[in-house]
PDB file of C-alpha atoms in Angstrom:
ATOM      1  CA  UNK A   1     -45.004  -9.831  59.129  1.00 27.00           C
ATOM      2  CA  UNK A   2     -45.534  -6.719  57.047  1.00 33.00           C
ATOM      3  CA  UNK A   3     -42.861  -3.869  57.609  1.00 39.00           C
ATOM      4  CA  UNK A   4     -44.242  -0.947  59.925  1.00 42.00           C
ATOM      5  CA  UNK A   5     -41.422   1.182  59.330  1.00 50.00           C
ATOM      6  CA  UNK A   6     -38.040   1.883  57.362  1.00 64.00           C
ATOM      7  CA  UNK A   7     -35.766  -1.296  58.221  1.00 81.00           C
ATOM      8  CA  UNK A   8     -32.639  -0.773  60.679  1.00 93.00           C
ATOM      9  CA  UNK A   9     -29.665  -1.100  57.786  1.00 97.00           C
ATOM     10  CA  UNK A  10     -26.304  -2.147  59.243  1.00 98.00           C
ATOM     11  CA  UNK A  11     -22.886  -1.793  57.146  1.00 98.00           C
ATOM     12  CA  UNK A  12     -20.402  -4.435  58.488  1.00 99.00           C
ATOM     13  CA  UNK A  13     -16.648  -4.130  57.859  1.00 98.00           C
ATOM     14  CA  UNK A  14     -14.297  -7.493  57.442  1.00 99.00           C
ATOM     15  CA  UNK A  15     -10.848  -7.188  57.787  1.00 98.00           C
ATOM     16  CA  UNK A  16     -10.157  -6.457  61.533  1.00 98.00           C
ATOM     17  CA  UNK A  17     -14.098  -6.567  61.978  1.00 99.00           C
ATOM     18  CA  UNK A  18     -15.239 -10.099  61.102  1.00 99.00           C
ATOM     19  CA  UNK A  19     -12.057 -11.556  61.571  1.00 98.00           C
ATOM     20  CA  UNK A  20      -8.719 -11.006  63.097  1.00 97.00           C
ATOM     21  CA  UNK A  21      -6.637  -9.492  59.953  1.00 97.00           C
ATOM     22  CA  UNK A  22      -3.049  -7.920  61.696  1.00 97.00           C
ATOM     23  CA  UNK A  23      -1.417 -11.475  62.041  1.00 97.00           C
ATOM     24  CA  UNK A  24      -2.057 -11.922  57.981  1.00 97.00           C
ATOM     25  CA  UNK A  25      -0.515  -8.584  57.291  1.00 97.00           C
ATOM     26  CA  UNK A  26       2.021  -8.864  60.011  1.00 96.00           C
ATOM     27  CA  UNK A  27       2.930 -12.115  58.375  1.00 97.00           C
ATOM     28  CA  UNK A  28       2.918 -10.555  55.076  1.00 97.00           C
ATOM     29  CA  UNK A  29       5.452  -7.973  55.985  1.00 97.00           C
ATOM     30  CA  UNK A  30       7.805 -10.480  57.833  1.00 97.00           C
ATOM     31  CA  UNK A  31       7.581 -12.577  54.864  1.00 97.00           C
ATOM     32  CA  UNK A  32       8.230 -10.166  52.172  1.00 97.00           C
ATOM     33  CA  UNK A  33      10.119  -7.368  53.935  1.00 97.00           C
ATOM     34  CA  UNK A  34      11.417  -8.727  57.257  1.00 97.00           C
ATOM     35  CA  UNK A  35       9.256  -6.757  59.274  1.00 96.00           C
ATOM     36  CA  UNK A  36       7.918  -6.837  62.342  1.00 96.00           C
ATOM     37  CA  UNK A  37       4.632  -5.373  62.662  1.00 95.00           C
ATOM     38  CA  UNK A  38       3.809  -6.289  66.630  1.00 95.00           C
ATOM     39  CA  UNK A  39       0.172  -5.781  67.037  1.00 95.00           C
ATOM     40  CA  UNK A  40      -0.174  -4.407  70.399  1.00 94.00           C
ATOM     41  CA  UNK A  41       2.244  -1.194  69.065  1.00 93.00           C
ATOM     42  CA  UNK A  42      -0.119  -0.138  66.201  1.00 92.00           C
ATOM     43  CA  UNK A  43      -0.784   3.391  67.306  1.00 89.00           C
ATOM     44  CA  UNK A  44      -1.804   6.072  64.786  1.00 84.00           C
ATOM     45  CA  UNK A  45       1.743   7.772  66.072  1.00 76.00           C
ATOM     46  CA  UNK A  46       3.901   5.110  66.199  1.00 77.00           C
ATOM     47  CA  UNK A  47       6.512   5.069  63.335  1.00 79.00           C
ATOM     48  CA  UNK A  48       5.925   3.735  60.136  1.00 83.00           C
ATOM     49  CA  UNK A  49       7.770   0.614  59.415  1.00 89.00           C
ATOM     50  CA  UNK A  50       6.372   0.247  55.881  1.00 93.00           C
ATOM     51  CA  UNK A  51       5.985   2.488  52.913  1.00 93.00           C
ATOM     52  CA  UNK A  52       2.892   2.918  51.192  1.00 93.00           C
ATOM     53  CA  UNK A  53       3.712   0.858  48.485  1.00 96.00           C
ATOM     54  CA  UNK A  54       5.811  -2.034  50.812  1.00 96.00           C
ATOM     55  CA  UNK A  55       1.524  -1.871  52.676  1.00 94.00           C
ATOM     56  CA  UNK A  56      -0.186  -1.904  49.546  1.00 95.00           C
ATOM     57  CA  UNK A  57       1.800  -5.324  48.254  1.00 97.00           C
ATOM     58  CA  UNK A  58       0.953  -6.828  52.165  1.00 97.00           C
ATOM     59  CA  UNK A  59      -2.801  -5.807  52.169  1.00 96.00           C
ATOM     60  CA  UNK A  60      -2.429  -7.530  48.297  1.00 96.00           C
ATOM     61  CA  UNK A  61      -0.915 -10.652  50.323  1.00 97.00           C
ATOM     62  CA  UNK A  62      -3.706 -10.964  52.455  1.00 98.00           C
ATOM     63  CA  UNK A  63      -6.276 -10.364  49.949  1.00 98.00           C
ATOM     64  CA  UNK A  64      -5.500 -13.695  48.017  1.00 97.00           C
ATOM     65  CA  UNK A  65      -7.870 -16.538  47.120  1.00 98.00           C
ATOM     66  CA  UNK A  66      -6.049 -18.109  49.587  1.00 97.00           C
ATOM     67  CA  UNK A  67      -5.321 -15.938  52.791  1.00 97.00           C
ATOM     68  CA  UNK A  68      -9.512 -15.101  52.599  1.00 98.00           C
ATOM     69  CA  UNK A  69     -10.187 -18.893  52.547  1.00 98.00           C
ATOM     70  CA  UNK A  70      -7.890 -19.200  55.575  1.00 97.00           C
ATOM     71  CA  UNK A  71      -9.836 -16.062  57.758  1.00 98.00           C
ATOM     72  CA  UNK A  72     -10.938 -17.492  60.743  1.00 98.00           C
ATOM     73  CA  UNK A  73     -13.974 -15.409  62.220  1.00 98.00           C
ATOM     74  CA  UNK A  74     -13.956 -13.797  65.120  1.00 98.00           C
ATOM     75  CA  UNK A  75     -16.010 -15.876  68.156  1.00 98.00           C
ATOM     76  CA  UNK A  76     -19.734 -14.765  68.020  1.00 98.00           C
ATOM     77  CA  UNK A  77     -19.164 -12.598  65.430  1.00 99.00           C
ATOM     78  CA  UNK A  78     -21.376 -14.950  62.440  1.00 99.00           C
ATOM     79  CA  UNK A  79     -23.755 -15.747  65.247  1.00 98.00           C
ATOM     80  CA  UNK A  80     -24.693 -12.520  66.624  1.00 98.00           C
ATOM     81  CA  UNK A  81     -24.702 -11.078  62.441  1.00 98.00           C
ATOM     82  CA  UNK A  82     -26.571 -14.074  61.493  1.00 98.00           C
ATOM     83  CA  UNK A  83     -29.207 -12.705  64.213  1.00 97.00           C
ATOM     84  CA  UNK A  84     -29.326  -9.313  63.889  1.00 97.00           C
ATOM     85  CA  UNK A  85     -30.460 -10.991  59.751  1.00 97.00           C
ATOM     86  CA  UNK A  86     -32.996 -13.054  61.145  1.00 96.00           C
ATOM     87  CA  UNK A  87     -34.957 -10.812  63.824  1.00 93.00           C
ATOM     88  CA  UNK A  88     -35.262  -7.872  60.779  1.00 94.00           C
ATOM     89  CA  UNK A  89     -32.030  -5.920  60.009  1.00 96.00           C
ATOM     90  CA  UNK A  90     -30.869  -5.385  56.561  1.00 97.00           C
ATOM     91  CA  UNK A  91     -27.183  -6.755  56.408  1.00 98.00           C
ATOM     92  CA  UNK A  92     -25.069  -4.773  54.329  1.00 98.00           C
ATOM     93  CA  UNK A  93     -20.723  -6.408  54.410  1.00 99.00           C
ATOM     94  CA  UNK A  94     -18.851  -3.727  53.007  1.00 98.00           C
ATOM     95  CA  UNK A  95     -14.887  -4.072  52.359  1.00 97.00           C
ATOM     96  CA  UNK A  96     -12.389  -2.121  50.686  1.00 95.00           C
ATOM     97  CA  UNK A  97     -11.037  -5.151  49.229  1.00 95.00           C
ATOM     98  CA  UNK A  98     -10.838  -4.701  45.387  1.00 93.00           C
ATOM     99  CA  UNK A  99     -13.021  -6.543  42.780  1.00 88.00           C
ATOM    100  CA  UNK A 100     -10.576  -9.602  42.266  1.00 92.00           C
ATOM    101  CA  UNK A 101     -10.966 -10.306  45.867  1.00 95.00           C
ATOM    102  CA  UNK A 102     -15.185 -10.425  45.403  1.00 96.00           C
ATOM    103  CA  UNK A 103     -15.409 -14.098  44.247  1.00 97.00           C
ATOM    104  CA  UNK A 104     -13.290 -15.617  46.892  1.00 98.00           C
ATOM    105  CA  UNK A 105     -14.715 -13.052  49.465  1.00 98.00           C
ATOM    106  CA  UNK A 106     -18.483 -14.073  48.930  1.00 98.00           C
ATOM    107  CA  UNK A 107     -17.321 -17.967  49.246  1.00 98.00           C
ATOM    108  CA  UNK A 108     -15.920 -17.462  52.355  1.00 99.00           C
ATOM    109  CA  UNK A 109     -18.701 -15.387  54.163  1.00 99.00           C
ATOM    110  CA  UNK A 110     -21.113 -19.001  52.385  1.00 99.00           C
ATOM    111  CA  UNK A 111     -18.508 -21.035  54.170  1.00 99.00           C
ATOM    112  CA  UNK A 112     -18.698 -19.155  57.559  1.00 99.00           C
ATOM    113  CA  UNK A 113     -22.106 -19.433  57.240  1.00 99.00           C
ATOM    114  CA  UNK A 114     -22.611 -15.612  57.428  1.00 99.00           C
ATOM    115  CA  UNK A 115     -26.509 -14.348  56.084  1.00 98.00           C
ATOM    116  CA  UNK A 116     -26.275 -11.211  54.330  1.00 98.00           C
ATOM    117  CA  UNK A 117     -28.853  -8.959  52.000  1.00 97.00           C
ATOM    118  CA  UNK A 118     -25.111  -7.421  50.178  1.00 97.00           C
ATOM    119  CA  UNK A 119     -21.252  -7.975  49.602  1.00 98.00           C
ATOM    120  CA  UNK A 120     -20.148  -4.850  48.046  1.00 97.00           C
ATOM    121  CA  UNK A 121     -16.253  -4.322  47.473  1.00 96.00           C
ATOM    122  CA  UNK A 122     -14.867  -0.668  46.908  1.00 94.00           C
ATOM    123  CA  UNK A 123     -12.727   1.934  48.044  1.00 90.00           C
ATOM    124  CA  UNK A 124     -15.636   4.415  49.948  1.00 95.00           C
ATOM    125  CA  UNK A 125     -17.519   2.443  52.161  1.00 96.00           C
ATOM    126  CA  UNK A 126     -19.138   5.694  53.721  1.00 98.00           C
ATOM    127  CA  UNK A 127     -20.106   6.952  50.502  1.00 97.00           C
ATOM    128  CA  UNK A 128     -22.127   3.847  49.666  1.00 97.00           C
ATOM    129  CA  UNK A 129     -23.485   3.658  53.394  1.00 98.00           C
ATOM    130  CA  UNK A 130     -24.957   7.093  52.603  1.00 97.00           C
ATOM    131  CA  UNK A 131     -25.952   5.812  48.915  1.00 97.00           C
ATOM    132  CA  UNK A 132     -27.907   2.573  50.531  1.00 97.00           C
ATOM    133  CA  UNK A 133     -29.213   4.584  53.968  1.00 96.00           C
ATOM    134  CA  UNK A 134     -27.605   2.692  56.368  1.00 97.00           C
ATOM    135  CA  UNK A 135     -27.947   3.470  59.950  1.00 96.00           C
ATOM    136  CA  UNK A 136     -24.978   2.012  61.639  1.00 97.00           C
ATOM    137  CA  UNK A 137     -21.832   1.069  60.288  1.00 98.00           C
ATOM    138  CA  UNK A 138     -19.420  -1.063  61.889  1.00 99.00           C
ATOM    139  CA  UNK A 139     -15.198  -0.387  61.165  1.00 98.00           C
ATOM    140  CA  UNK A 140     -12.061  -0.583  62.403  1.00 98.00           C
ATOM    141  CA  UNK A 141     -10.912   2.422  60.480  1.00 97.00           C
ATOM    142  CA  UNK A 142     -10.922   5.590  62.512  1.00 97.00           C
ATOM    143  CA  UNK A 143     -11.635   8.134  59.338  1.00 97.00           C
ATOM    144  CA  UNK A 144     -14.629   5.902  58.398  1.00 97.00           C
ATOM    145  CA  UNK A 145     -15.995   5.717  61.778  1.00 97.00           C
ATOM    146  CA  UNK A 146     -15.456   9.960  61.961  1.00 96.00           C
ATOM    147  CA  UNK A 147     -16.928  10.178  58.305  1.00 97.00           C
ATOM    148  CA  UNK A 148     -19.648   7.785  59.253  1.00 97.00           C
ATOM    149  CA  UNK A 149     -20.490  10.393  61.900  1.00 96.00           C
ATOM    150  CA  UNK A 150     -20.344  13.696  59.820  1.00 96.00           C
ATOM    151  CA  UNK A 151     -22.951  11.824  57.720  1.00 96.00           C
ATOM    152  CA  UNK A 152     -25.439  11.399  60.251  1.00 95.00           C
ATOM    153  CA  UNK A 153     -24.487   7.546  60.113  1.00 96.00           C
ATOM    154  CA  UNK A 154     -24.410   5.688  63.895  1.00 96.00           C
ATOM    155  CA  UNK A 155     -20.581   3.934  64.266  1.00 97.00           C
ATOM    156  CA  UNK A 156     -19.565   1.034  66.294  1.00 98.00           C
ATOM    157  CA  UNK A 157     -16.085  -0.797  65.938  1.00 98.00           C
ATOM    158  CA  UNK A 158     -13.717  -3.458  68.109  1.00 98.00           C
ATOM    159  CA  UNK A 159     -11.528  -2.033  70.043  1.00 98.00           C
ATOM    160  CA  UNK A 160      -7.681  -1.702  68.211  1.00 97.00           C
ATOM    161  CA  UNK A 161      -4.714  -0.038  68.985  1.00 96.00           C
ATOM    162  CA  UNK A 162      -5.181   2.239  65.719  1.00 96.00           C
ATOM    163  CA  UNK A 163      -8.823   3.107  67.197  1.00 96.00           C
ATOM    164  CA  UNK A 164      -8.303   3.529  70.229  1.00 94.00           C
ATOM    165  CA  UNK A 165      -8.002   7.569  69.598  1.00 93.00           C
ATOM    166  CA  UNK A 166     -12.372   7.653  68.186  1.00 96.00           C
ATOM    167  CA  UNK A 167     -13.636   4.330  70.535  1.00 94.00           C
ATOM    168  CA  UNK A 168     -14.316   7.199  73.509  1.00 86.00           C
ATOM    169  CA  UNK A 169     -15.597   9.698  70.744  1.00 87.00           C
ATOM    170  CA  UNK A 170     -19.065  10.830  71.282  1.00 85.00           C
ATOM    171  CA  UNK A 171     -21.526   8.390  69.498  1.00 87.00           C
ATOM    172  CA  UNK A 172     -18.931   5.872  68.757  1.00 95.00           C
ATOM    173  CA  UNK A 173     -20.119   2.676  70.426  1.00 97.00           C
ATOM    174  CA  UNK A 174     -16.995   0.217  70.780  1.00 97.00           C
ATOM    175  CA  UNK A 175     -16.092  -2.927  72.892  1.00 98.00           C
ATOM    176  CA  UNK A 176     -13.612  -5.647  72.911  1.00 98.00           C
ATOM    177  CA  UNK A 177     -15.388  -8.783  71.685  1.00 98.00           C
ATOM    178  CA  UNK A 178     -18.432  -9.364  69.519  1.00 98.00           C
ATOM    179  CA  UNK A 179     -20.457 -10.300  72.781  1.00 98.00           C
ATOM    180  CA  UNK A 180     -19.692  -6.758  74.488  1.00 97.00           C
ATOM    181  CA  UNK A 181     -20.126  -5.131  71.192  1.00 98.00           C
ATOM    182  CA  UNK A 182     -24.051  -6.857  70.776  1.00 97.00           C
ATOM    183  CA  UNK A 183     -24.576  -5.903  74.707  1.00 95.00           C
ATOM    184  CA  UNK A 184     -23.731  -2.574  74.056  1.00 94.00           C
ATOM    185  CA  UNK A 185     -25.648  -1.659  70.837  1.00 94.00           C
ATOM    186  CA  UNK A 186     -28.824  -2.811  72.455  1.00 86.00           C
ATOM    187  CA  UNK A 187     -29.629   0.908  73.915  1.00 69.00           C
ATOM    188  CA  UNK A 188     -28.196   2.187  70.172  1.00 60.00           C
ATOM    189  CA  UNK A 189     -30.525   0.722  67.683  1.00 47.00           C
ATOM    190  CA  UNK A 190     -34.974  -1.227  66.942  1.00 41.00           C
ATOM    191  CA  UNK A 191     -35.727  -2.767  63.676  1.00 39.00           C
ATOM    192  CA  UNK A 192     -38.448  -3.335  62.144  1.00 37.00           C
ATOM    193  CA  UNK A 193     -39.132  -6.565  59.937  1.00 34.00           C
ATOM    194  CA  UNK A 194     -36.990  -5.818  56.232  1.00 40.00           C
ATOM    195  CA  UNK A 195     -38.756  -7.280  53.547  1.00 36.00           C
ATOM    196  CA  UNK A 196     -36.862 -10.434  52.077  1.00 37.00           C
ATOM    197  CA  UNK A 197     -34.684  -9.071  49.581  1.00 45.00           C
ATOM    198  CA  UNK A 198     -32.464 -11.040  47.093  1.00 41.00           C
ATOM    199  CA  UNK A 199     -28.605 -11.245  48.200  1.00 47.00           C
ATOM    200  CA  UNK A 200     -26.755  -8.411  45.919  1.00 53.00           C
ATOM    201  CA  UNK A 201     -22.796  -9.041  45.464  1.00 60.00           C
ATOM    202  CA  UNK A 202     -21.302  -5.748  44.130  1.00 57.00           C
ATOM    203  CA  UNK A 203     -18.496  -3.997  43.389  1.00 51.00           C
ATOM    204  CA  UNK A 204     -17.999  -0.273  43.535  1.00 43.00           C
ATOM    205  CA  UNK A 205     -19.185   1.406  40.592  1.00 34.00           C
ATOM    206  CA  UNK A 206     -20.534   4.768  39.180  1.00 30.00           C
ATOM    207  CA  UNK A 207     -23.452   2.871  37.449  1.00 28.00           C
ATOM    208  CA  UNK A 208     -24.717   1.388  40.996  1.00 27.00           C
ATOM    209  CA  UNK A 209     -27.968   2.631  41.504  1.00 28.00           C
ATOM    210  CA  UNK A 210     -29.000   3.569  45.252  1.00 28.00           C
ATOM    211  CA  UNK A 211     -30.813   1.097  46.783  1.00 26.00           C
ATOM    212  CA  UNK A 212     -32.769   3.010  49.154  1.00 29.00           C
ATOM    213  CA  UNK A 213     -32.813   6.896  48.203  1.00 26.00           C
ATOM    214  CA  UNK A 214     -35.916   7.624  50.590  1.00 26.00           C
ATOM    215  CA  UNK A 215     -35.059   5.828  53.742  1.00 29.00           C
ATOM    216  CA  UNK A 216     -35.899   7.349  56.652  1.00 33.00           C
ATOM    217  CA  UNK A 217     -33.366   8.298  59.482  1.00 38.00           C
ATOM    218  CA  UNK A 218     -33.734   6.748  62.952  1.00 37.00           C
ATOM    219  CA  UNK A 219     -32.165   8.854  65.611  1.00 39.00           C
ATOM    220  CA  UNK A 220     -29.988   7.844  67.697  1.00 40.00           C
ATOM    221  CA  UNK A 221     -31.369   6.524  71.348  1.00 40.00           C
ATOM    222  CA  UNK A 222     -34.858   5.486  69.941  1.00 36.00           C
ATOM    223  CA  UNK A 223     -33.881   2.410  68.666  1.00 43.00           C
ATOM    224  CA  UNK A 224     -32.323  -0.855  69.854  1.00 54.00           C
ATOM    225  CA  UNK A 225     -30.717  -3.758  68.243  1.00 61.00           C
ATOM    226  CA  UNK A 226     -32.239  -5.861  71.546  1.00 57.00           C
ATOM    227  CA  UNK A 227     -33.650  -9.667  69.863  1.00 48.00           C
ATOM    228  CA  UNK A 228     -36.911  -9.114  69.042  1.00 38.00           C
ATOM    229  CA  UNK A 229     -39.187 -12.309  68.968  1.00 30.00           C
ATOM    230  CA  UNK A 230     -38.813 -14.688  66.154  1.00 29.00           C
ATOM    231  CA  UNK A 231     -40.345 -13.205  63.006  1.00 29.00           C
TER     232      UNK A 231
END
């Protein structure tokens, strides 16, 4: 079916988005630093436990060939993505994980069985949301969710205790599951058909060109991510 309109374009996070990534850093900094790192206590006030440097080396740990492979997926979370693909919206999976991490990354979203139009690896995910035109980016990270919103860019995360602070922000859509999280961007964003487009795997770069320089915005209320019939 021939596109009527610009395509709904959603940026997807992974680590704490796709899958459940504090018990591979908590383990990292028990491991390496004896640490504990209790989830449930990660406010943006509580005390740091680790350095930057000491969380630099974990995030490293959890980054490996072999931590990624591990990554179990959230429940829902491929299905409900994987639908979203099929009824029309662009796919965009956006990490900060760096370029060493792309290989194993992209064989773990095959495995999952995860459908994507781009992997793209870098350190400003809101910066190449505004570069590609997407419309709605899902995060964990508070200042991307807030950036995402200065931009004119509709946000949506799980629910975390470093989030917590921006889920109740105007425009912020949040929930506790991927099942809430689909229920509740129905009334947010509807997509037209995108055009099959070949599956890009990127990492960031100056030398990126924009993919989509002239999309269209689609304000927020008109649109819905509701299933449409089957394409």
């Amino acid at each position: 079916m021939p596109s009527s309109g610009p395509a709904v374009r959603i940026a997807i996070d992974i680590d704490s988005t796709l899958h459940h990534h504090w018990p591979l850093l908590a383990a990292a900094a028990r491991r390496r630093f004896g640490v504990e790192l209790p989830y449930e206590q990660q406010f943006p006030w509580a005390d740091r436990r680790l350095s930057e440097e000491q969380l630099r080396v974990c995030i490293e740990d959890t980054h490996s060939d072999e931590a990624i492979a591990g990554a179990r997926p959230y429940p829902h979370a491929v299905e409900i993505v994987n639908r979203w693909y099929g009824s029309g919206r662009s796919i965009h999976i956006l990490s900060h994980r760096a370029e060493r991490s792309l290989t194993a990354t992209r064989r773990w979203l095959d495995d999952i069985g995860l459908r994507r139009h781009e992997l793209w690896c870098g350190s400003d995910k809101v910066s190449r949301c505004r570069q590609i035109g997407i419309d709605l980016l899902i995060d964990d990270s508070p200042d991307n969710l807030l950036r995402a919103l200065d931009a004119g860019i509709l946000a949506a995360t799980l629910r975390h205790p470093w989030n917590k602070h921006v889920c109740d922000a105007p425009h912020v859509t949040s929930a506790a599951d991927w099942r809430e999280l689909a229920r509740a961007l129905e009334s947010v964003s509807t997509a037209t058909p995108v055009r099959s487009e070949p599956t890009t795997e990127s990492v960031m770069s100056p030398a990126i060109p924009a993919l989509a320089t002239n999309v269209s915005r689609l304000p927020a209320g008109v649109f819905s991510l509701r299933d449409s019939a089957t394409e």
